[in-house]
Coordinates of C-alpha atoms and ligand atoms in Angstrom, one line a residue:
M1151 CA 75.5 2.9 -4.5
D1152 CA 76.2 3.0 -8.3
I1153 CA 75.5 -1.0 -8.6
L1154 CA 72.1 0.0 -6.9
I1155 CA 71.3 2.8 -9.7
E1156 CA 72.4 0.8 -12.4
E1157 CA 70.3 -2.2 -11.2
I1158 CA 67.3 0.2 -11.4
A1159 CA 68.1 1.4 -14.2
I1160 CA 68.3 -1.8 -16.1
Y1161 CA 64.9 -2.9 -14.5
G1162 CA 63.5 0.4 -15.6
I1163 CA 64.8 0.0 -19.3
T1164 CA 63.5 -3.8 -19.2
F1165 CA 60.0 -2.6 -18.0
L1166 CA 59.8 -0.2 -20.6
V1167 CA 61.3 -2.2 -23.1
C1168 CA 58.7 -5.0 -22.2
S1169 CA 55.6 -2.2 -21.8
A1170 CA 56.0 -0.9 -25.6
I1171 CA 56.3 -4.4 -26.7
V1172 CA 53.0 -5.3 -24.9
V1173 CA 51.7 -1.7 -26.3
Y1174 CA 52.6 -2.6 -29.5
Y1175 CA 51.3 -5.9 -29.9
Y1176 CA 48.0 -4.5 -28.2
R1177 CA 47.7 -2.0 -30.9
R1178 CA 48.6 -4.2 -33.3
E1179 CA 45.7 -7.1 -32.2
K1180 CA 43.2 -3.4 -31.7
R1181 CA 43.8 -2.7 -35.3
K1182 CA 43.5 -6.5 -36.7
S1183 CA 40.0 -6.9 -34.9
K1184 CA 38.9 -3.8 -36.3
E1185 CA 39.8 -4.5 -39.4
V1186 CA 38.0 -8.0 -39.3
A1187 CA 34.8 -6.3 -37.7
E1188 CA 34.5 -3.9 -40.8
K1189 CA 35.2 -7.3 -43.2
V1190 CA 32.2 -8.5 -41.3
L1191 CA 30.3 -5.5 -41.9
V1192 CA 31.0 -5.7 -45.6
A1193 CA 30.0 -9.6 -45.8
K1194 CA 26.8 -9.0 -44.0
E1195 CA 26.1 -5.9 -46.4
E1196 CA 26.5 -8.2 -49.4
G1197 CA 25.1 -11.2 -48.2
R1198 CA 28.4 -13.1 -47.7
F1199 CA 28.0 -13.6 -44.0
E1200 CA 25.3 -16.3 -43.9
P1201 CA 26.4 -19.5 -45.0
V1202 CA 25.1 -21.7 -47.4
S1203 CA 26.2 -25.3 -46.9
L1204 CA 28.5 -26.7 -44.4
H1205 CA 30.6 -24.3 -42.4
P1206 CA 32.4 -23.7 -39.0
H1207 CA 30.4 -22.6 -36.0
I1208 CA 32.5 -21.3 -33.5
D1209 CA 31.9 -22.0 -29.6
L1210 CA 32.4 -18.7 -27.9
T1211 CA 32.5 -20.0 -24.7
K1212 CA 35.5 -22.4 -25.7
C1213 CA 37.3 -20.2 -27.9
I1214 CA 41.0 -18.6 -26.8
G1215 CA 41.6 -17.0 -30.0
S1216 CA 44.8 -19.0 -30.7
G1217 CA 43.9 -18.0 -34.6
A1218 CA 44.8 -21.6 -35.9
C1219 CA 41.3 -21.9 -37.3
I1220 CA 42.6 -18.8 -39.9
T1221 CA 46.2 -20.0 -40.5
S1222 CA 44.8 -23.4 -41.5
C1223 CA 42.2 -22.5 -43.4
P1224 CA 43.2 -22.6 -47.4
E1225 CA 40.7 -20.1 -48.2
K1226 CA 41.1 -16.0 -47.8
D1227 CA 38.7 -14.5 -45.3
I1228 CA 36.3 -17.2 -44.0
L1229 CA 37.2 -16.3 -40.4
G1230 CA 39.0 -14.0 -38.5
I1231 CA 39.5 -12.7 -34.8
V1232 CA 37.3 -10.5 -33.0
D1233 CA 38.1 -9.0 -29.9
G1234 CA 40.3 -12.0 -29.1
V1235 CA 37.7 -14.5 -30.3
A1236 CA 37.3 -16.2 -33.4
T1237 CA 34.2 -14.9 -35.8
V1238 CA 33.0 -16.2 -39.2
I1239 CA 33.5 -13.4 -42.0
N1240 CA 32.5 -14.6 -45.2
A1241 CA 30.8 -18.1 -44.5
S1242 CA 29.1 -18.3 -47.5
S1243 CA 32.4 -18.9 -49.3
C1244 CA 33.6 -21.9 -46.8
I1245 CA 34.1 -24.9 -48.9
G1246 CA 34.0 -27.5 -46.0
H1247 CA 37.4 -28.7 -45.7
G1248 CA 36.9 -28.8 -42.1
A1249 CA 40.8 -28.1 -41.6
C1250 CA 39.7 -25.1 -39.1
F1251 CA 38.0 -28.0 -37.1
H1252 CA 41.0 -30.2 -37.1
S1253 CA 43.3 -27.4 -36.0
C1254 CA 41.4 -25.7 -33.2
P1255 CA 43.2 -26.8 -29.9
V1256 CA 40.6 -26.5 -27.5
E1257 CA 37.9 -28.2 -29.7
A1258 CA 35.6 -24.8 -30.0
I1259 CA 34.3 -25.8 -34.2
S1260 CA 31.6 -27.8 -35.1
L1261 CA 31.0 -28.0 -38.4
R1262 CA 27.1 -27.2 -39.6
I1263 CA 24.7 -27.0 -42.2
G1264 CA 22.2 -24.3 -41.9
T1265 CA 21.8 -21.8 -39.2
E1266 CA 18.8 -20.8 -37.0
T1267 CA 17.5 -19.0 -39.6
R1268 CA 18.3 -19.7 -42.7
G1269 CA 17.8 -23.7 -43.5
V1270 CA 19.8 -25.6 -46.1
E1271 CA 17.6 -28.6 -47.9
L1272 CA 19.5 -32.0 -47.4
P1273 CA 18.1 -35.1 -48.7
H1274 CA 17.3 -38.1 -46.4
I1275 CA 20.1 -40.3 -46.4
K1276 CA 20.6 -44.0 -44.4
P1277 CA 23.8 -44.4 -43.0
N1278 CA 24.2 -47.2 -46.2
Y1279 CA 23.6 -43.9 -48.2
E1280 CA 20.6 -45.7 -49.5
T1281 CA 17.6 -42.6 -49.7
N1282 CA 13.8 -43.4 -48.8
I1283 CA 13.5 -44.8 -52.2
S1284 CA 14.9 -48.4 -52.1
G1285 CA 17.7 -48.8 -55.0
I1286 CA 18.6 -45.0 -55.0
Y1287 CA 21.7 -43.8 -53.0
I1288 CA 23.3 -41.0 -52.6
A1289 CA 26.8 -40.3 -52.3
G1290 CA 29.4 -37.1 -51.9
E1291 CA 28.8 -33.7 -51.3
L1292 CA 24.8 -33.8 -51.9
G1293 CA 24.5 -35.6 -48.8
G1294 CA 25.6 -32.7 -47.1
M1295 CA 29.9 -33.6 -46.1
G1296 CA 32.1 -32.8 -48.8
L1297 CA 35.3 -32.6 -49.8
I1298 CA 37.1 -35.1 -52.0
K1299 CA 38.2 -37.6 -49.7
N1300 CA 34.8 -37.8 -48.1
S1301 CA 33.3 -38.2 -51.5
T1302 CA 35.5 -40.7 -52.8
E1303 CA 34.9 -42.8 -49.6
Q1304 CA 30.9 -43.0 -49.9
G1305 CA 30.9 -43.2 -53.5
K1306 CA 32.6 -46.5 -52.9
Q1307 CA 30.4 -47.3 -49.8
A1308 CA 27.2 -47.1 -52.0
V1309 CA 28.5 -49.3 -54.1
E1310 CA 29.0 -51.6 -51.2
S1311 CA 25.4 -51.1 -49.9
I1312 CA 24.1 -52.4 -53.1
V1313 CA 26.3 -55.3 -53.3
K1314 CA 25.0 -56.5 -49.5
S1315 CA 21.4 -55.7 -51.1
G1316 CA 22.2 -58.3 -53.5
K1317 CA 20.0 -56.6 -56.2
F1318 CA 22.6 -56.8 -59.0
G1319 CA 23.5 -59.4 -61.6
S1320 CA 20.5 -60.4 -63.1
E1321 CA 20.5 -62.0 -66.6
D1322 CA 18.4 -59.0 -68.4
V1323 CA 21.3 -57.4 -69.8
D1324 CA 18.7 -54.6 -71.2
T1325 CA 18.6 -53.1 -67.4
L1326 CA 22.5 -52.1 -65.8
D1327 CA 23.0 -53.2 -62.5
V1328 CA 23.7 -49.9 -61.6
V1329 CA 23.5 -46.1 -63.2
I1330 CA 26.0 -43.4 -61.6
I1331 CA 24.7 -39.7 -62.0
G1332 CA 27.8 -37.3 -62.2
A1333 CA 31.4 -37.8 -62.4
G1334 CA 33.0 -36.2 -59.8
P1335 CA 34.8 -37.6 -57.3
A1336 CA 32.0 -39.7 -55.7
G1337 CA 31.0 -40.8 -58.9
I1338 CA 34.4 -41.8 -60.2
A1339 CA 35.1 -43.9 -56.8
A1340 CA 31.2 -45.9 -57.7
A1341 CA 32.2 -46.4 -60.8
L1342 CA 35.6 -47.7 -60.2
N1343 CA 33.8 -50.2 -57.9
S1344 CA 31.3 -51.2 -59.6
K1345 CA 33.6 -52.5 -61.8
K1346 CA 35.6 -54.2 -58.8
H1347 CA 32.4 -55.7 -58.0
G1348 CA 31.6 -57.1 -61.8
M1349 CA 28.9 -54.8 -62.1
S1350 CA 27.4 -53.7 -65.6
F1351 CA 27.2 -49.6 -65.2
E1352 CA 27.3 -46.6 -67.1
I1353 CA 28.8 -43.2 -65.4
L1354 CA 26.5 -40.4 -66.7
E1355 CA 28.0 -36.9 -66.6
Q1356 CA 26.1 -33.6 -67.7
D1357 CA 29.4 -31.9 -68.6
S1358 CA 32.8 -33.7 -68.4
L1359 CA 34.9 -35.7 -66.0
G1360 CA 36.1 -34.4 -62.9
G1361 CA 33.3 -32.5 -61.1
T1362 CA 33.6 -29.4 -59.0
V1363 CA 37.2 -29.8 -59.1
F1364 CA 37.6 -29.1 -62.8
T1365 CA 35.8 -25.8 -62.0
F1366 CA 37.9 -24.6 -59.5
P1367 CA 39.3 -21.1 -59.7
R1368 CA 42.6 -22.0 -58.6
A1369 CA 44.8 -24.7 -59.7
K1370 CA 45.7 -26.0 -56.1
V1371 CA 44.3 -28.8 -54.5
V1372 CA 44.2 -29.6 -50.4
M1373 CA 43.6 -33.2 -49.1
T1374 CA 44.4 -34.0 -45.7
Q1375 CA 44.2 -37.1 -45.6
P1376 CA 44.6 -40.3 -48.4
M1377 CA 42.2 -41.1 -50.8
D1378 CA 41.5 -44.7 -51.1
L1379 CA 40.2 -45.4 -54.7
P1380 CA 39.2 -49.2 -55.7
F1381 CA 42.2 -50.9 -58.4
L1382 CA 44.5 -47.8 -56.7
G1383 CA 44.3 -48.0 -52.7
K1384 CA 46.0 -45.1 -50.8
V1385 CA 46.5 -42.2 -53.0
K1386 CA 48.6 -40.1 -51.2
L1387 CA 48.1 -36.5 -52.8
Y1388 CA 48.3 -34.0 -50.0
N1389 CA 49.0 -30.6 -51.9
T1390 CA 48.2 -31.2 -55.2
S1391 CA 47.1 -29.6 -58.7
K1392 CA 43.9 -30.0 -60.7
D1393 CA 46.0 -31.5 -63.3
E1394 CA 47.8 -34.2 -61.2
L1395 CA 44.2 -35.4 -59.7
L1396 CA 42.7 -35.5 -63.0
S1397 CA 45.4 -37.1 -64.4
V1398 CA 44.9 -40.0 -61.6
W1399 CA 41.5 -40.1 -62.4
T1400 CA 41.8 -40.5 -66.1
K1401 CA 44.8 -42.8 -65.8
V1402 CA 42.5 -45.6 -63.6
L1403 CA 39.6 -45.3 -65.4
E1404 CA 41.3 -45.7 -68.3
E1405 CA 43.0 -48.8 -67.2
N1406 CA 39.9 -50.2 -66.1
K1407 CA 38.4 -49.5 -69.5
I1408 CA 35.7 -47.2 -68.0
I1409 CA 34.1 -44.6 -70.5
V1410 CA 32.6 -42.0 -69.0
S1411 CA 29.2 -40.8 -70.8
E1412 CA 30.0 -36.8 -71.0
N1413 CA 27.4 -34.4 -72.0
S1414 CA 24.8 -36.5 -70.5
K1415 CA 22.8 -34.6 -68.2
V1416 CA 20.0 -36.9 -66.2
E1417 CA 16.6 -35.1 -66.6
R1418 CA 14.7 -37.4 -64.7
I1419 CA 15.0 -40.7 -62.6
T1420 CA 11.3 -42.7 -62.9
P1421 CA 11.0 -45.8 -60.3
L1422 CA 9.1 -48.3 -61.8
E1423 CA 6.9 -51.1 -61.0
S1424 CA 9.5 -53.7 -61.1
G1425 CA 12.0 -51.9 -58.3
C1426 CA 13.9 -51.0 -61.5
F1427 CA 14.2 -47.3 -62.7
K1428 CA 14.0 -45.5 -65.9
V1429 CA 16.8 -42.5 -66.1
G1430 CA 15.8 -40.0 -68.6
V1431 CA 19.3 -38.6 -70.5
S1432 CA 18.9 -35.1 -72.3
G1433 CA 22.4 -33.3 -74.4
A1434 CA 24.2 -34.7 -77.0
N1435 CA 23.4 -38.4 -75.9
E1436 CA 19.3 -38.1 -75.4
R1437 CA 17.9 -41.6 -74.3
E1438 CA 16.5 -43.4 -71.5
V1439 CA 18.3 -46.1 -69.2
L1440 CA 17.1 -49.0 -67.4
A1441 CA 18.8 -49.7 -64.1
R1442 CA 18.2 -52.0 -60.6
N1443 CA 20.0 -49.1 -58.6
V1444 CA 20.8 -45.5 -59.2
I1445 CA 23.9 -43.6 -57.1
I1446 CA 23.1 -40.0 -57.4
A1447 CA 26.7 -38.4 -57.1
I1448 CA 25.8 -35.2 -58.6
G1449 CA 27.6 -32.8 -55.9
R1450 CA 25.4 -29.5 -54.7
R1451 CA 26.4 -26.8 -57.5
G1452 CA 23.3 -28.1 -59.7
S1453 CA 23.4 -27.5 -63.5
P1454 CA 23.7 -24.5 -64.9
R1455 CA 20.7 -22.3 -65.7
K1456 CA 20.2 -22.2 -69.5
L1457 CA 18.7 -19.5 -71.2
G1458 CA 16.0 -21.6 -73.7
V1459 CA 16.9 -19.9 -76.5
P1460 CA 17.4 -20.6 -80.4
G1461 CA 21.3 -21.5 -81.1
E1462 CA 22.0 -22.2 -77.3
G1463 CA 23.0 -25.9 -78.4
L1464 CA 26.2 -24.5 -80.5
Q1465 CA 29.3 -25.5 -79.6
K1466 CA 30.7 -21.6 -78.9
V1467 CA 28.2 -21.6 -75.5
A1468 CA 29.4 -22.0 -72.7
Y1469 CA 28.6 -21.8 -69.0
R1470 CA 32.0 -22.2 -67.2
L1471 CA 35.2 -20.2 -68.1
L1472 CA 38.4 -22.4 -67.9
E1473 CA 41.7 -21.7 -69.0
P1474 CA 41.1 -17.5 -69.8
E1475 CA 44.7 -17.2 -70.8
N1476 CA 44.3 -19.8 -73.9
I1477 CA 41.4 -17.1 -75.0
T1478 CA 42.8 -14.4 -77.2
G1479 CA 41.3 -12.2 -80.0
K1480 CA 37.8 -13.6 -79.8
K1481 CA 34.6 -11.7 -80.1
I1482 CA 32.9 -12.4 -76.8
I1483 CA 29.4 -12.0 -74.8
I1484 CA 29.7 -12.6 -71.5
V1485 CA 25.8 -13.2 -70.0
G1486 CA 24.9 -12.2 -66.6
G1487 CA 25.8 -10.0 -63.7
G1488 CA 27.1 -11.6 -61.1
D1489 CA 30.4 -12.3 -59.5
S1490 CA 31.4 -15.3 -62.0
A1491 CA 30.3 -13.2 -64.8
V1492 CA 32.0 -10.3 -63.9
E1493 CA 35.1 -12.2 -63.0
S1494 CA 35.4 -14.0 -66.6
A1495 CA 34.9 -10.3 -68.3
I1496 CA 37.8 -9.2 -66.3
L1497 CA 39.7 -12.1 -66.9
L1498 CA 39.1 -11.6 -70.9
M1499 CA 38.8 -8.5 -71.7
E1500 CA 43.0 -7.2 -72.0
D1501 CA 42.9 -9.9 -75.3
N1502 CA 39.6 -10.2 -76.3
D1503 CA 36.9 -7.7 -77.5
V1504 CA 34.6 -8.0 -74.7
I1505 CA 30.8 -7.5 -74.3
L1506 CA 28.9 -7.9 -71.0
S1507 CA 25.1 -8.3 -71.5
Y1508 CA 23.0 -8.2 -68.2
R1509 CA 19.5 -8.2 -67.8
K1510 CA 19.3 -5.7 -64.8
D1511 CA 19.9 -2.1 -65.2
K1512 CA 23.0 -2.0 -62.3
F1513 CA 24.7 -4.9 -60.8
A1514 CA 22.9 -6.2 -57.6
R1515 CA 25.3 -8.5 -55.3
I1516 CA 28.3 -8.7 -55.9
K1517 CA 31.7 -8.2 -54.3
A1518 CA 33.0 -4.9 -53.6
K1519 CA 36.2 -5.5 -55.3
N1520 CA 34.7 -6.8 -58.5
R1521 CA 32.1 -4.1 -58.4
T1522 CA 35.1 -1.5 -58.4
D1523 CA 37.0 -3.2 -61.0
I1524 CA 34.6 -3.5 -63.6
I1525 CA 33.0 0.1 -63.1
K1526 CA 36.6 1.5 -63.7
A1527 CA 36.9 -1.1 -66.9
I1528 CA 33.4 -0.2 -68.1
E1529 CA 34.7 3.7 -67.6
N1530 CA 38.0 2.8 -69.6
E1531 CA 36.4 1.5 -72.4
K1532 CA 37.9 -1.9 -71.7
L1533 CA 35.1 -3.6 -72.6
R1534 CA 31.0 -3.1 -73.4
M1535 CA 28.6 -2.7 -71.1
I1536 CA 24.7 -3.2 -72.4
Y1537 CA 22.5 -3.2 -69.6
N1538 CA 18.6 -4.3 -69.4
S1539 CA 19.6 -6.7 -72.5
N1540 CA 18.4 -10.2 -73.1
V1541 CA 19.8 -12.8 -75.6
K1542 CA 17.4 -13.3 -78.2
E1543 CA 19.1 -15.7 -80.7
I1544 CA 22.5 -17.6 -81.4
K1545 CA 23.8 -18.0 -84.8
T1546 CA 27.4 -19.4 -85.5
K1547 CA 29.0 -15.9 -86.5
E1548 CA 27.0 -13.8 -84.2
I1549 CA 24.1 -12.9 -81.1
T1550 CA 21.0 -11.3 -81.0
L1551 CA 20.3 -8.6 -78.1
S1552 CA 17.1 -7.5 -77.3
I1553 CA 17.7 -4.6 -75.7
N1554 CA 15.3 -1.6 -73.4
D1555 CA 17.1 1.5 -74.2
A1556 CA 17.5 4.3 -71.6
E1557 CA 13.5 5.6 -73.1
G1558 CA 12.2 2.4 -72.4
T1559 CA 12.2 1.5 -76.4
L1560 CA 12.8 -2.0 -77.2
K1561 CA 15.2 -2.7 -79.7
Q1562 CA 16.9 -5.7 -81.3
E1563 CA 20.3 -5.4 -81.8
S1564 CA 23.3 -8.2 -83.4
F1565 CA 26.8 -8.3 -83.0
P1566 CA 29.8 -10.2 -84.3
N1567 CA 30.3 -13.0 -82.2
D1568 CA 33.1 -16.3 -81.5
L1569 CA 31.9 -17.3 -78.2
I1570 CA 29.3 -17.0 -75.4
Y1571 CA 29.2 -17.0 -71.7
I1572 CA 26.3 -17.8 -69.8
F1573 CA 26.3 -17.3 -66.0
A1574 CA 23.0 -17.2 -65.2
G1575 CA 22.7 -19.2 -62.0
G1576 CA 22.2 -22.5 -61.1
E1577 CA 19.3 -25.0 -61.0
L1578 CA 19.9 -26.4 -57.5
P1579 CA 19.4 -30.2 -57.4
T1580 CA 16.6 -30.5 -54.7
K1581 CA 13.6 -30.6 -57.1
F1582 CA 15.6 -33.3 -59.5
L1583 CA 15.7 -35.3 -56.2
Q1584 CA 11.9 -34.8 -55.3
N1585 CA 10.9 -35.6 -58.8
A1586 CA 12.3 -39.0 -58.2
G1587 CA 10.8 -39.3 -55.1
V1588 CA 13.3 -38.9 -52.7
S1589 CA 12.5 -36.8 -49.9
V1590 CA 14.3 -33.6 -48.8
E1591 CA 14.1 -32.0 -45.2
K1592 CA 15.5 -28.2 -44.4
K1593 CA 18.7 -28.8 -41.6
F1594 CA 18.5 -25.7 -39.3
G1595 CA 22.1 -25.6 -38.1
K1596 CA 22.5 -29.4 -38.1
I1597 CA 25.8 -30.5 -36.5
V1598 CA 27.8 -33.1 -39.3
K1599 CA 30.9 -33.1 -37.3
K1600 CA 31.9 -32.3 -33.6
Y1601 CA 34.7 -33.7 -31.3
Ligands
FAD2999 C1 36.7 -23.2 -54.8 C2 36.4 -24.8 -54.0 C3 37.7 -25.5 -53.8 C4 37.8 -26.5 -53.4 N1 38.4 -27.0 -52.7 C5 39.2 -28.1 -52.3 C6 39.9 -28.8 -51.7 O1 41.0 -28.3 -51.8 N2 40.2 -30.0 -51.3 C7 38.8 -30.8 -50.9 O2 39.0 -32.0 -50.6 N3 38.1 -30.3 -51.6 C8 38.1 -29.2 -52.2 N4 36.4 -28.9 -52.5 C9 35.5 -29.3 -52.6 C10 35.2 -30.6 -53.3 O3 35.4 -30.2 -54.7 C11 33.6 -31.2 -53.5 O4 33.5 -31.3 -52.0 C12 33.8 -32.3 -54.1 O5 33.9 -32.6 -55.6 C13 32.4 -33.1 -54.0 O6 32.4 -34.3 -54.6 P1 31.5 -35.1 -55.6 O7 31.4 -36.0 -56.4 O8 30.3 -34.9 -54.2 O9 30.5 -33.7 -56.4 P2 31.1 -32.8 -57.4 O10 32.3 -33.0 -57.6 O11 30.3 -31.7 -57.3 O12 30.6 -33.4 -58.7 C14 29.3 -33.5 -59.6 C15 29.3 -33.8 -60.6 O13 27.9 -34.0 -61.1 C16 27.6 -33.4 -62.4 N5 26.2 -33.5 -62.4 C17 25.5 -32.7 -61.7 N6 23.8 -32.7 -61.8 C18 24.1 -33.7 -63.3 C19 22.8 -34.4 -63.8 N7 21.3 -34.1 -63.7 N8 23.4 -35.1 -64.5 C20 24.4 -35.6 -65.1 N9 25.6 -34.7 -64.5 C21 25.1 -34.0 -63.4 C22 28.5 -32.4 -62.3 O14 28.2 -31.7 -63.8 C23 29.7 -32.7 -61.6 O15 30.2 -33.2 -62.6 C24 36.6 -27.3 -53.1 C25 35.3 -26.6 -53.8 C26 35.4 -25.6 -54.2 C27 34.0 -25.2 -54.7

């Protein structure tokens, strides 16, 4: 009898403990699910739910809610679980790693460009990376598929296609075999492969070597597979840093005597009757270059939009913020009202004298956290906010703003100034491509990777 009671007690306690564990996990999952659903709502309100480029699409009939996609994604809050299945949260911040795609145990994820309602413009490219214009090739993220490894591969392959076409090696020394536009992963690989094949070439970069990688807000870089570089072979850097990656590129370019023409923005590519191209370069090295082939490796982020005001060419004007920790004791004006401008102002305000100049009378689409932080900073006078203002003129030691004051009167005021950061959006590459005759199509949910 005693044994029976003891057994019942053991079973009872076990049952209670198991039930408590089940209830605990159920409640925890329910709470997490609610949190994710709220994040989705915020992302929708702030316009970050809709993807802008490559992004995961989840097949809800297959998803088992394992969460492997969330764990594998190196970015934060791109994906989450609601009611046992995965959902995108901030799809517009997805950088197309595809780590979620590889990690899904039930193959429920495909990688797509555009959605049913929001199209994304992509250039028309043949399997050999040539566009509809014979002799113009596109490599890297501009073609739709991002990541360092993929872009590197495509840069190399585009050159292989030129080799197969036989359109190189003429005696006309005034016309290069290839002009490569952009010195990101795709452009670097194309330059190295051009050198390997003995072609005459030039690589033109509007900014400096490294492409988008250089502008990463974090130092960490993830590569799920090795990157195969001409002269070096497979470079196995899985979890690496920007600096390490850049030093690999710098070293291999130097060893092969390849000089990247930095600060050289390509404004236009004009096809000539001869079948060659005239490439117009602006910036410090304004000129025209003739080429038999052009590889466009300019990524998808475009060129920073300029203000077009006197003095914008001065050295102190920049369109991105690098190493804010090294900037101290300066009088800085930041122009813009988006996330980049606000984040830069917050990063610089502790150690510098910062003015944030925005042409509108309030912040529009910025992340909730940025809005809270900047409002707090303005209230605490950590920086000076000047709404309704536009840059009029930039001089070596000062800047003039035209300001529409509260009464609607337009006045001009000058401020002492050492540095200016302009975040006025970007000019997307579509027009640039169309001007060269390259056809661009809008893709609505095009699947670029599936099992
Ligand atoms: C925040 C963030 C994090 C990322 N993290 C990773 C990661 O960890 N691992 C990974 O594999 N990928 C990562 N990526 C993706 C990766 O950076 C890109 O897929 C890759 O850099 C694309 O290479 P690309 O050569 O095609 O273009 P880009 O790297 O974009 O390079 C294009 C270059 O062309 C130049 N250019 C543009 N227009 C002109 C012009 N008119 N004239 C001259 N030059 C021009 C640009 O200045 C730029 O230097 C990340 C992306 C972002 C935004």
